């Protein structure tokens, strides 16, 4: 067996000073740029959708919109993804999916994100079109072709299969592992 790397839960339980030191070692400026995030994730050869997805993840982590992820944003993002309440995660997913920022998710936005996730994870089990069709059949009860935040959250709660699918599709622990440990690992379930 190879060397054992700490899990994200182990890392979260570490002394904050130690974690800050680790962050500063990886990002001596104390800030992560979009370029640095793409470099950490080894984005060479990725599709345009995958690159766009990473940019959207970056923008949602960059909570103050200054173009950098600082240590506080970094900790907040990791804490949300790993320890956040389900409604907090659903709100974050919605923000990630709503690429044009109009307060609604349309089918194209959702499909683009799911294609990008599959390109990054290299997991193509279910075609994104099928996932989007299933979500909209169950959640878009008015047939408008768009979902508001309220529809998205209530629909996810009312349909455990949708909630489970979103949880699996949006599992970013492998991305966080790469950022924290500097190398790819399999996703933690």
Short mmCIF file of N, CA and C in Angstrom, two decimals:
data_model
loop_
_atom_site.label_atom_id
_atom_site.label_comp_id
_atom_site.label_asym_id
_atom_site.label_seq_id
_atom_site.Cartn_x
_atom_site.Cartn_y
_atom_site.Cartn_z
N UNK A 1 0.83 -1.19 0.00
CA UNK A 1 0.00 0.00 0.00
C UNK A 1 0.87 1.24 0.00
N UNK A 2 0.33 2.31 -0.60
CA UNK A 2 1.04 3.58 -0.63
C UNK A 2 0.87 4.31 0.69
N UNK A 3 1.46 5.50 0.73
CA UNK A 3 1.37 6.32 1.92
C UNK A 3 -0.08 6.73 2.16
N UNK A 4 -0.46 6.75 3.42
CA UNK A 4 -1.83 7.15 3.77
C UNK A 4 -1.88 8.67 3.90
N UNK A 5 -2.90 9.25 3.29
CA UNK A 5 -3.10 10.69 3.37
C UNK A 5 -4.26 10.95 4.30
N UNK A 6 -4.23 12.08 5.01
CA UNK A 6 -5.33 12.36 5.92
C UNK A 6 -6.63 12.61 5.16
N UNK A 7 -7.75 12.24 5.80
CA UNK A 7 -9.04 12.53 5.20
C UNK A 7 -9.36 13.99 5.47
N UNK A 8 -10.37 14.51 4.78
CA UNK A 8 -10.76 15.90 4.99
C UNK A 8 -11.27 16.12 6.41
N UNK A 9 -11.95 15.12 6.98
CA UNK A 9 -12.40 15.25 8.37
C UNK A 9 -11.21 15.38 9.32
N UNK A 10 -10.16 14.59 9.06
CA UNK A 10 -8.95 14.69 9.88
C UNK A 10 -8.35 16.09 9.78
N UNK A 11 -8.32 16.59 8.55
CA UNK A 11 -7.73 17.91 8.32
C UNK A 11 -8.54 18.98 9.04
N UNK A 12 -9.88 18.89 8.99
CA UNK A 12 -10.71 19.88 9.66
C UNK A 12 -10.51 19.87 11.17
N UNK A 13 -10.14 18.71 11.71
CA UNK A 13 -9.95 18.61 13.15
C UNK A 13 -8.56 19.06 13.59
N UNK A 14 -7.66 19.28 12.64
CA UNK A 14 -6.32 19.72 12.99
C UNK A 14 -6.34 21.10 13.59
N UNK A 15 -5.29 21.43 14.30
CA UNK A 15 -5.11 22.76 14.84
C UNK A 15 -5.15 23.79 13.72
N UNK A 16 -5.90 24.88 13.92
CA UNK A 16 -6.08 25.90 12.88
C UNK A 16 -4.73 26.50 12.46
N UNK A 17 -3.83 26.69 13.38
CA UNK A 17 -2.51 27.24 13.04
C UNK A 17 -1.79 26.32 12.06
N UNK A 18 -1.85 25.04 12.32
CA UNK A 18 -1.21 24.07 11.44
C UNK A 18 -1.84 24.13 10.04
N UNK A 19 -3.17 24.24 10.00
CA UNK A 19 -3.86 24.28 8.72
C UNK A 19 -3.54 25.56 7.96
N UNK A 20 -3.45 26.66 8.70
CA UNK A 20 -3.08 27.93 8.08
C UNK A 20 -1.66 27.83 7.49
N UNK A 21 -0.77 27.19 8.22
CA UNK A 21 0.60 27.00 7.73
C UNK A 21 0.60 26.19 6.44
N UNK A 22 -0.21 25.15 6.39
CA UNK A 22 -0.33 24.32 5.19
C UNK A 22 -0.86 25.14 4.01
N UNK A 23 -1.90 25.96 4.28
CA UNK A 23 -2.48 26.81 3.23
C UNK A 23 -1.41 27.77 2.70
N UNK A 24 -0.67 28.39 3.59
CA UNK A 24 0.34 29.37 3.18
C UNK A 24 1.50 28.70 2.44
N UNK A 25 1.79 27.46 2.75
CA UNK A 25 2.84 26.74 2.03
C UNK A 25 2.42 26.52 0.58
N UNK A 26 1.14 26.16 0.37
CA UNK A 26 0.63 25.93 -0.98
C UNK A 26 0.37 27.24 -1.72
N UNK A 27 0.00 28.28 -0.98
CA UNK A 27 -0.31 29.59 -1.57
C UNK A 27 0.40 30.67 -0.78
N UNK A 28 1.71 30.85 -1.03
CA UNK A 28 2.51 31.79 -0.23
C UNK A 28 1.95 33.21 -0.18
N UNK A 29 1.21 33.61 -1.21
CA UNK A 29 0.64 34.95 -1.21
C UNK A 29 -0.55 35.06 -0.26
N UNK A 30 -1.06 33.91 0.21
CA UNK A 30 -2.23 33.91 1.06
C UNK A 30 -3.53 33.97 0.28
N UNK A 31 -3.41 33.89 -1.04
CA UNK A 31 -4.57 33.98 -1.92
C UNK A 31 -4.44 32.95 -3.03
N UNK A 32 -5.57 32.38 -3.42
CA UNK A 32 -5.59 31.45 -4.55
C UNK A 32 -6.32 32.15 -5.69
N UNK A 33 -5.68 32.21 -6.84
CA UNK A 33 -6.33 32.78 -8.02
C UNK A 33 -6.99 31.66 -8.81
N UNK A 34 -7.81 32.05 -9.77
CA UNK A 34 -8.44 31.06 -10.64
C UNK A 34 -7.36 30.27 -11.39
N UNK A 35 -6.33 30.94 -11.87
CA UNK A 35 -5.24 30.26 -12.57
C UNK A 35 -4.59 29.22 -11.66
N UNK A 36 -4.33 29.58 -10.40
CA UNK A 36 -3.71 28.64 -9.47
C UNK A 36 -4.63 27.45 -9.19
N UNK A 37 -5.93 27.71 -9.07
CA UNK A 37 -6.87 26.61 -8.85
C UNK A 37 -6.85 25.66 -10.04
N UNK A 38 -6.88 26.21 -11.25
CA UNK A 38 -6.82 25.36 -12.44
C UNK A 38 -5.52 24.57 -12.48
N UNK A 39 -4.43 25.19 -12.09
CA UNK A 39 -3.13 24.51 -12.06
C UNK A 39 -3.16 23.37 -11.03
N UNK A 40 -3.71 23.65 -9.84
CA UNK A 40 -3.81 22.62 -8.80
C UNK A 40 -4.61 21.42 -9.27
N UNK A 41 -5.65 21.69 -10.07
CA UNK A 41 -6.53 20.62 -10.53
C UNK A 41 -6.06 19.99 -11.83
N UNK A 42 -4.90 20.42 -12.33
CA UNK A 42 -4.32 19.88 -13.56
C UNK A 42 -5.35 19.90 -14.69
N UNK A 43 -5.76 21.11 -15.07
CA UNK A 43 -6.83 21.30 -16.05
C UNK A 43 -6.37 21.15 -17.50
N UNK A 44 -5.13 20.80 -17.74
CA UNK A 44 -4.66 20.63 -19.12
C UNK A 44 -5.50 19.59 -19.84
N UNK A 45 -5.96 19.93 -21.02
CA UNK A 45 -6.72 19.00 -21.84
C UNK A 45 -8.18 18.86 -21.46
N UNK A 46 -8.65 19.64 -20.48
CA UNK A 46 -10.05 19.56 -20.08
C UNK A 46 -10.92 20.30 -21.09
N UNK A 47 -12.17 19.92 -21.15
CA UNK A 47 -13.11 20.55 -22.07
C UNK A 47 -13.42 21.98 -21.61
N UNK A 48 -14.03 22.73 -22.52
CA UNK A 48 -14.44 24.09 -22.19
C UNK A 48 -15.46 24.08 -21.05
N UNK A 49 -16.37 23.09 -21.05
CA UNK A 49 -17.37 22.99 -19.98
C UNK A 49 -16.70 22.76 -18.63
N UNK A 50 -15.69 21.88 -18.59
CA UNK A 50 -15.00 21.60 -17.34
C UNK A 50 -14.28 22.85 -16.84
N UNK A 51 -13.65 23.56 -17.74
CA UNK A 51 -12.97 24.79 -17.37
C UNK A 51 -13.95 25.83 -16.85
N UNK A 52 -15.10 25.92 -17.49
CA UNK A 52 -16.15 26.86 -17.08
C UNK A 52 -16.69 26.48 -15.69
N UNK A 53 -16.83 25.19 -15.44
CA UNK A 53 -17.31 24.72 -14.15
C UNK A 53 -16.33 25.10 -13.04
N UNK A 54 -15.04 24.89 -13.27
CA UNK A 54 -14.04 25.24 -12.27
C UNK A 54 -14.10 26.74 -11.99
N UNK A 55 -14.29 27.51 -13.05
CA UNK A 55 -14.42 28.96 -12.86
C UNK A 55 -15.65 29.29 -12.01
N UNK A 56 -16.75 28.61 -12.26
CA UNK A 56 -17.98 28.86 -11.49
C UNK A 56 -17.79 28.44 -10.03
N UNK A 57 -17.11 27.32 -9.79
CA UNK A 57 -16.80 26.90 -8.42
C UNK A 57 -15.95 27.98 -7.75
N UNK A 58 -14.94 28.45 -8.47
CA UNK A 58 -14.07 29.50 -7.93
C UNK A 58 -14.89 30.73 -7.54
N UNK A 59 -15.77 31.16 -8.45
CA UNK A 59 -16.56 32.36 -8.19
C UNK A 59 -17.49 32.20 -6.99
N UNK A 60 -18.01 30.99 -6.77
CA UNK A 60 -18.87 30.79 -5.61
C UNK A 60 -18.05 30.71 -4.31
N UNK A 61 -16.81 30.23 -4.39
CA UNK A 61 -15.94 30.22 -3.21
C UNK A 61 -15.43 31.63 -2.90
N UNK A 62 -15.23 32.44 -3.94
CA UNK A 62 -14.75 33.82 -3.78
C UNK A 62 -15.92 34.68 -3.31
N UNK A 63 -16.22 34.58 -2.03
CA UNK A 63 -17.44 35.16 -1.48
C UNK A 63 -17.49 36.69 -1.54
N UNK A 64 -16.33 37.34 -1.49
CA UNK A 64 -16.34 38.81 -1.55
C UNK A 64 -16.13 39.34 -2.97
N UNK A 65 -15.94 38.43 -3.93
CA UNK A 65 -15.85 38.82 -5.33
C UNK A 65 -14.60 39.59 -5.71
N UNK A 66 -13.52 39.43 -4.94
CA UNK A 66 -12.30 40.19 -5.24
C UNK A 66 -11.36 39.47 -6.21
N UNK A 67 -11.74 38.29 -6.70
CA UNK A 67 -10.91 37.57 -7.65
C UNK A 67 -9.90 36.62 -7.01
N UNK A 68 -10.00 36.46 -5.70
CA UNK A 68 -9.09 35.57 -4.97
C UNK A 68 -9.88 34.77 -3.95
N UNK A 69 -9.37 33.60 -3.63
CA UNK A 69 -9.89 32.84 -2.50
C UNK A 69 -8.86 32.99 -1.39
N UNK A 70 -9.26 33.67 -0.33
CA UNK A 70 -8.34 33.82 0.80
C UNK A 70 -8.59 32.70 1.81
N UNK A 71 -7.82 32.70 2.88
CA UNK A 71 -7.90 31.62 3.85
C UNK A 71 -9.29 31.50 4.46
N UNK A 72 -9.91 32.61 4.81
CA UNK A 72 -11.24 32.59 5.43
C UNK A 72 -12.26 32.00 4.46
N UNK A 73 -12.22 32.41 3.20
CA UNK A 73 -13.14 31.88 2.19
C UNK A 73 -12.88 30.39 1.97
N UNK A 74 -11.63 30.03 1.98
CA UNK A 74 -11.20 28.64 1.81
C UNK A 74 -11.79 27.76 2.91
N UNK A 75 -11.63 28.20 4.16
CA UNK A 75 -12.15 27.45 5.30
C UNK A 75 -13.68 27.40 5.25
N UNK A 76 -14.30 28.53 4.94
CA UNK A 76 -15.76 28.57 4.87
C UNK A 76 -16.30 27.62 3.81
N UNK A 77 -15.65 27.59 2.64
CA UNK A 77 -16.10 26.72 1.55
C UNK A 77 -15.95 25.25 1.93
N UNK A 78 -14.81 24.90 2.48
CA UNK A 78 -14.58 23.51 2.86
C UNK A 78 -15.56 23.10 3.96
N UNK A 79 -15.75 23.98 4.92
CA UNK A 79 -16.68 23.69 6.01
C UNK A 79 -18.10 23.50 5.48
N UNK A 80 -18.53 24.36 4.56
CA UNK A 80 -19.87 24.23 3.97
C UNK A 80 -20.02 22.89 3.26
N UNK A 81 -19.06 22.55 2.43
CA UNK A 81 -19.17 21.33 1.63
C UNK A 81 -19.11 20.07 2.48
N UNK A 82 -18.35 20.13 3.55
CA UNK A 82 -18.20 18.93 4.36
C UNK A 82 -19.15 18.84 5.54
N UNK A 83 -19.44 19.97 6.14
CA UNK A 83 -20.20 19.97 7.39
C UNK A 83 -21.49 20.76 7.32
N UNK A 84 -21.75 21.41 6.18
CA UNK A 84 -22.91 22.30 6.08
C UNK A 84 -24.24 21.57 6.15
N UNK A 85 -25.25 22.30 6.60
CA UNK A 85 -26.62 21.81 6.61
C UNK A 85 -27.07 21.58 5.16
N UNK A 86 -28.02 20.69 4.96
CA UNK A 86 -28.45 20.35 3.61
C UNK A 86 -29.00 21.57 2.87
N UNK A 87 -29.77 22.44 3.56
CA UNK A 87 -30.29 23.62 2.88
C UNK A 87 -29.17 24.58 2.47
N UNK A 88 -28.12 24.67 3.27
CA UNK A 88 -26.98 25.51 2.91
C UNK A 88 -26.31 24.96 1.64
N UNK A 89 -26.16 23.63 1.60
CA UNK A 89 -25.55 23.02 0.42
C UNK A 89 -26.42 23.21 -0.81
N UNK A 90 -27.73 23.05 -0.65
CA UNK A 90 -28.63 23.22 -1.79
C UNK A 90 -28.58 24.66 -2.31
N UNK A 91 -28.50 25.63 -1.41
CA UNK A 91 -28.37 27.03 -1.83
C UNK A 91 -27.06 27.23 -2.58
N UNK A 92 -25.99 26.59 -2.10
CA UNK A 92 -24.70 26.71 -2.78
C UNK A 92 -24.77 26.05 -4.16
N UNK A 93 -25.36 24.86 -4.24
CA UNK A 93 -25.53 24.19 -5.54
C UNK A 93 -26.28 25.09 -6.50
N UNK A 94 -27.39 25.69 -5.99
CA UNK A 94 -28.20 26.55 -6.84
C UNK A 94 -27.36 27.71 -7.38
N UNK A 95 -26.59 28.34 -6.52
CA UNK A 95 -25.73 29.46 -6.95
C UNK A 95 -24.73 28.99 -8.00
N UNK A 96 -24.21 27.80 -7.83
CA UNK A 96 -23.27 27.24 -8.79
C UNK A 96 -23.95 26.97 -10.13
N UNK A 97 -25.15 26.41 -10.09
CA UNK A 97 -25.88 26.09 -11.32
C UNK A 97 -26.35 27.34 -12.06
N UNK A 98 -26.71 28.39 -11.32
CA UNK A 98 -27.26 29.62 -11.91
C UNK A 98 -26.13 30.45 -12.50
N UNK A 99 -25.63 30.01 -13.64
CA UNK A 99 -24.44 30.61 -14.23
C UNK A 99 -24.64 32.07 -14.66
N UNK A 100 -25.84 32.42 -15.09
CA UNK A 100 -26.05 33.80 -15.53
C UNK A 100 -26.53 34.71 -14.40
N UNK A 101 -26.75 34.14 -13.21
CA UNK A 101 -27.10 34.94 -12.05
C UNK A 101 -28.49 35.55 -12.07
N UNK A 102 -29.41 34.98 -12.84
CA UNK A 102 -30.75 35.55 -12.95
C UNK A 102 -31.74 35.04 -11.90
N UNK A 103 -31.25 34.19 -10.98
CA UNK A 103 -32.12 33.68 -9.93
C UNK A 103 -32.91 32.44 -10.32
N UNK A 104 -32.63 31.90 -11.50
CA UNK A 104 -33.32 30.70 -11.97
C UNK A 104 -32.29 29.79 -12.67
N UNK A 105 -32.58 28.49 -12.60
CA UNK A 105 -31.72 27.52 -13.30
C UNK A 105 -32.51 26.99 -14.48
N UNK A 106 -31.94 27.12 -15.67
CA UNK A 106 -32.61 26.51 -16.83
C UNK A 106 -31.91 25.20 -17.17
N UNK A 107 -32.51 24.44 -18.06
CA UNK A 107 -32.00 23.12 -18.41
C UNK A 107 -30.58 23.19 -18.95
N UNK A 108 -30.31 24.19 -19.78
CA UNK A 108 -28.98 24.31 -20.39
C UNK A 108 -27.90 24.54 -19.33
N UNK A 109 -28.20 25.39 -18.34
CA UNK A 109 -27.23 25.65 -17.27
C UNK A 109 -26.94 24.36 -16.50
N UNK A 110 -27.98 23.63 -16.16
CA UNK A 110 -27.82 22.41 -15.39
C UNK A 110 -27.05 21.36 -16.19
N UNK A 111 -27.40 21.21 -17.46
CA UNK A 111 -26.71 20.23 -18.30
C UNK A 111 -25.24 20.57 -18.48
N UNK A 112 -24.94 21.85 -18.65
CA UNK A 112 -23.55 22.29 -18.80
C UNK A 112 -22.73 21.92 -17.57
N UNK A 113 -23.29 22.18 -16.39
CA UNK A 113 -22.58 21.86 -15.15
C UNK A 113 -22.36 20.35 -15.02
N UNK A 114 -23.40 19.57 -15.29
CA UNK A 114 -23.25 18.12 -15.16
C UNK A 114 -22.24 17.56 -16.17
N UNK A 115 -22.22 18.08 -17.38
CA UNK A 115 -21.21 17.65 -18.37
C UNK A 115 -19.81 17.97 -17.86
N UNK A 116 -19.66 19.17 -17.31
CA UNK A 116 -18.36 19.58 -16.80
C UNK A 116 -17.91 18.69 -15.65
N UNK A 117 -18.83 18.38 -14.75
CA UNK A 117 -18.49 17.51 -13.62
C UNK A 117 -18.02 16.15 -14.13
N UNK A 118 -18.72 15.62 -15.12
CA UNK A 118 -18.33 14.33 -15.67
C UNK A 118 -16.96 14.41 -16.35
N UNK A 119 -16.68 15.52 -17.01
CA UNK A 119 -15.37 15.68 -17.64
C UNK A 119 -14.25 15.72 -16.61
N UNK A 120 -14.52 16.38 -15.49
CA UNK A 120 -13.50 16.49 -14.45
C UNK A 120 -13.31 15.16 -13.73
N UNK A 121 -14.43 14.49 -13.39
CA UNK A 121 -14.33 13.23 -12.64
C UNK A 121 -14.07 12.03 -13.54
N UNK A 122 -14.26 12.24 -14.85
CA UNK A 122 -14.10 11.17 -15.84
C UNK A 122 -15.07 10.02 -15.57
N UNK A 123 -16.23 10.37 -15.03
CA UNK A 123 -17.28 9.39 -14.74
C UNK A 123 -18.47 9.73 -15.62
N UNK A 124 -18.79 8.83 -16.55
CA UNK A 124 -19.84 9.07 -17.54
C UNK A 124 -20.96 8.04 -17.42
N UNK A 125 -21.32 7.68 -16.20
CA UNK A 125 -22.31 6.63 -15.98
C UNK A 125 -23.68 6.96 -16.55
N UNK A 126 -24.16 8.16 -16.31
CA UNK A 126 -25.49 8.57 -16.77
C UNK A 126 -25.34 9.82 -17.63
N UNK A 127 -25.89 9.81 -18.83
CA UNK A 127 -25.79 11.01 -19.67
C UNK A 127 -26.43 12.22 -18.98
N UNK A 128 -25.77 13.39 -19.02
CA UNK A 128 -26.32 14.58 -18.37
C UNK A 128 -27.74 14.92 -18.81
N UNK A 129 -28.05 14.65 -20.08
CA UNK A 129 -29.39 14.95 -20.59
C UNK A 129 -30.45 14.17 -19.81
N UNK A 130 -30.13 12.90 -19.47
CA UNK A 130 -31.08 12.07 -18.71
C UNK A 130 -31.26 12.60 -17.29
N UNK A 131 -30.17 13.04 -16.68
CA UNK A 131 -30.24 13.58 -15.33
C UNK A 131 -31.11 14.83 -15.31
N UNK A 132 -30.85 15.73 -16.26
CA UNK A 132 -31.60 16.98 -16.34
C UNK A 132 -33.08 16.71 -16.60
N UNK A 133 -33.38 15.80 -17.52
CA UNK A 133 -34.77 15.45 -17.82
C UNK A 133 -35.46 14.93 -16.56
N UNK A 134 -34.82 14.03 -15.83
CA UNK A 134 -35.40 13.49 -14.60
C UNK A 134 -35.66 14.60 -13.58
N UNK A 135 -34.69 15.47 -13.37
CA UNK A 135 -34.85 16.56 -12.40
C UNK A 135 -36.02 17.45 -12.79
N UNK A 136 -36.09 17.84 -14.05
CA UNK A 136 -37.15 18.74 -14.47
C UNK A 136 -38.52 18.06 -14.49
N UNK A 137 -38.58 16.77 -14.80
CA UNK A 137 -39.86 16.05 -14.76
C UNK A 137 -40.42 16.03 -13.35
N UNK A 138 -39.54 15.88 -12.36
CA UNK A 138 -40.00 15.76 -10.97
C UNK A 138 -40.14 17.09 -10.25
N UNK A 139 -39.27 18.05 -10.56
CA UNK A 139 -39.24 19.28 -9.77
C UNK A 139 -39.95 20.45 -10.45
N UNK A 140 -39.86 20.55 -11.76
CA UNK A 140 -40.47 21.67 -12.48
C UNK A 140 -41.96 21.38 -12.70
N UNK A 141 -42.72 21.49 -11.61
CA UNK A 141 -44.13 21.08 -11.64
C UNK A 141 -44.98 21.98 -12.55
N UNK A 142 -44.57 23.22 -12.79
CA UNK A 142 -45.32 24.13 -13.65
C UNK A 142 -44.88 24.04 -15.10
N UNK A 143 -43.85 23.25 -15.39
CA UNK A 143 -43.37 23.07 -16.76
C UNK A 143 -42.81 24.31 -17.41
N UNK A 144 -42.21 25.19 -16.62
CA UNK A 144 -41.67 26.45 -17.14
C UNK A 144 -40.27 26.31 -17.76
N UNK A 145 -39.62 25.20 -17.49
CA UNK A 145 -38.27 25.02 -18.01
C UNK A 145 -37.20 25.73 -17.20
N UNK A 146 -37.59 26.27 -16.04
CA UNK A 146 -36.66 26.93 -15.14
C UNK A 146 -37.04 26.59 -13.71
N UNK A 147 -36.04 26.63 -12.84
CA UNK A 147 -36.30 26.38 -11.43
C UNK A 147 -35.83 27.58 -10.61
N UNK A 148 -36.69 28.03 -9.69
CA UNK A 148 -36.27 29.05 -8.73
C UNK A 148 -35.58 28.36 -7.57
N UNK A 149 -34.96 29.12 -6.71
CA UNK A 149 -34.30 28.55 -5.53
C UNK A 149 -35.31 27.78 -4.69
N UNK A 150 -36.48 28.36 -4.48
CA UNK A 150 -37.50 27.70 -3.66
C UNK A 150 -37.94 26.37 -4.27
N UNK A 151 -38.18 26.36 -5.60
CA UNK A 151 -38.58 25.12 -6.27
C UNK A 151 -37.47 24.08 -6.17
N UNK A 152 -36.25 24.53 -6.35
CA UNK A 152 -35.09 23.63 -6.31
C UNK A 152 -34.97 22.97 -4.93
N UNK A 153 -35.03 23.78 -3.88
CA UNK A 153 -34.88 23.24 -2.53
C UNK A 153 -36.05 22.33 -2.16
N UNK A 154 -37.28 22.81 -2.38
CA UNK A 154 -38.43 21.97 -2.00
C UNK A 154 -38.47 20.70 -2.84
N UNK A 155 -38.15 20.80 -4.13
CA UNK A 155 -38.14 19.63 -4.99
C UNK A 155 -37.10 18.60 -4.57
N UNK A 156 -35.93 19.09 -4.17
CA UNK A 156 -34.88 18.17 -3.71
C UNK A 156 -35.32 17.47 -2.42
N UNK A 157 -35.95 18.20 -1.53
CA UNK A 157 -36.44 17.59 -0.28
C UNK A 157 -37.56 16.59 -0.52
N UNK A 158 -38.42 16.87 -1.50
CA UNK A 158 -39.56 16.00 -1.76
C UNK A 158 -39.19 14.73 -2.53
N UNK A 159 -38.03 14.73 -3.15
CA UNK A 159 -37.60 13.60 -3.97
C UNK A 159 -36.22 13.11 -3.52
N UNK A 160 -36.19 12.15 -2.60
CA UNK A 160 -34.89 11.66 -2.09
C UNK A 160 -33.95 11.17 -3.19
N UNK A 161 -34.51 10.63 -4.28
CA UNK A 161 -33.65 10.16 -5.36
C UNK A 161 -32.92 11.33 -6.02
N UNK A 162 -33.58 12.48 -6.16
CA UNK A 162 -32.95 13.67 -6.71
C UNK A 162 -31.88 14.17 -5.74
N UNK A 163 -32.21 14.19 -4.46
CA UNK A 163 -31.26 14.64 -3.43
C UNK A 163 -30.01 13.76 -3.46
N UNK A 164 -30.21 12.45 -3.56
CA UNK A 164 -29.09 11.51 -3.60
C UNK A 164 -28.24 11.74 -4.84
N UNK A 165 -28.90 11.92 -5.98
CA UNK A 165 -28.18 12.14 -7.23
C UNK A 165 -27.37 13.43 -7.17
N UNK A 166 -27.97 14.50 -6.64
CA UNK A 166 -27.26 15.77 -6.52
C UNK A 166 -26.05 15.61 -5.59
N UNK A 167 -26.25 14.90 -4.49
CA UNK A 167 -25.15 14.69 -3.55
C UNK A 167 -23.97 13.97 -4.20
N UNK A 168 -24.28 12.95 -5.00
CA UNK A 168 -23.21 12.20 -5.67
C UNK A 168 -22.55 13.03 -6.77
N UNK A 169 -23.38 13.72 -7.57
CA UNK A 169 -22.84 14.52 -8.67
C UNK A 169 -22.00 15.68 -8.16
N UNK A 170 -22.42 16.26 -7.04
CA UNK A 170 -21.77 17.47 -6.55
C UNK A 170 -20.72 17.19 -5.49
N UNK A 171 -20.36 15.94 -5.30
CA UNK A 171 -19.34 15.60 -4.32
C UNK A 171 -18.00 16.18 -4.78
N UNK A 172 -17.56 17.23 -4.12
CA UNK A 172 -16.31 17.89 -4.49
C UNK A 172 -15.15 17.48 -3.59
N UNK A 173 -15.32 16.41 -2.82
CA UNK A 173 -14.23 16.04 -1.93
C UNK A 173 -12.96 15.69 -2.71
N UNK A 174 -13.11 15.13 -3.92
CA UNK A 174 -11.90 14.82 -4.68
C UNK A 174 -11.18 16.10 -5.09
N UNK A 175 -11.93 17.16 -5.42
CA UNK A 175 -11.32 18.44 -5.75
C UNK A 175 -10.63 19.02 -4.53
N UNK A 176 -11.30 18.97 -3.37
CA UNK A 176 -10.71 19.49 -2.15
C UNK A 176 -9.48 18.68 -1.74
N UNK A 177 -9.51 17.38 -1.95
CA UNK A 177 -8.35 16.53 -1.64
C UNK A 177 -7.14 16.96 -2.47
N UNK A 178 -7.37 17.24 -3.76
CA UNK A 178 -6.27 17.67 -4.63
C UNK A 178 -5.70 18.98 -4.12
N UNK A 179 -6.57 19.92 -3.77
CA UNK A 179 -6.12 21.22 -3.29
C UNK A 179 -5.35 21.06 -1.99
N UNK A 180 -5.86 20.26 -1.08
CA UNK A 180 -5.24 20.13 0.24
C UNK A 180 -3.99 19.27 0.22
N UNK A 181 -4.02 18.19 -0.54
CA UNK A 181 -2.90 17.25 -0.52
C UNK A 181 -1.99 17.38 -1.73
N UNK A 182 -2.40 18.14 -2.72
CA UNK A 182 -1.56 18.37 -3.88
C UNK A 182 -1.53 17.24 -4.87
N UNK A 183 -2.45 16.32 -4.78
CA UNK A 183 -2.48 15.22 -5.73
C UNK A 183 -3.86 14.59 -5.75
N UNK A 184 -4.21 13.97 -6.86
CA UNK A 184 -5.53 13.37 -6.96
C UNK A 184 -5.66 12.14 -6.07
N UNK A 185 -6.86 11.96 -5.52
CA UNK A 185 -7.23 10.76 -4.77
C UNK A 185 -8.62 10.39 -5.17
N UNK A 186 -9.07 9.23 -4.83
CA UNK A 186 -10.45 8.86 -5.13
C UNK A 186 -11.36 9.64 -4.19
N UNK A 187 -12.58 9.85 -4.64
CA UNK A 187 -13.56 10.61 -3.87
C UNK A 187 -13.93 9.87 -2.60
N UNK A 188 -14.16 10.64 -1.54
CA UNK A 188 -14.61 10.08 -0.28
C UNK A 188 -16.12 10.08 -0.31
N UNK A 189 -16.72 8.96 0.01
CA UNK A 189 -18.18 8.88 -0.02
C UNK A 189 -18.71 8.90 1.40
#
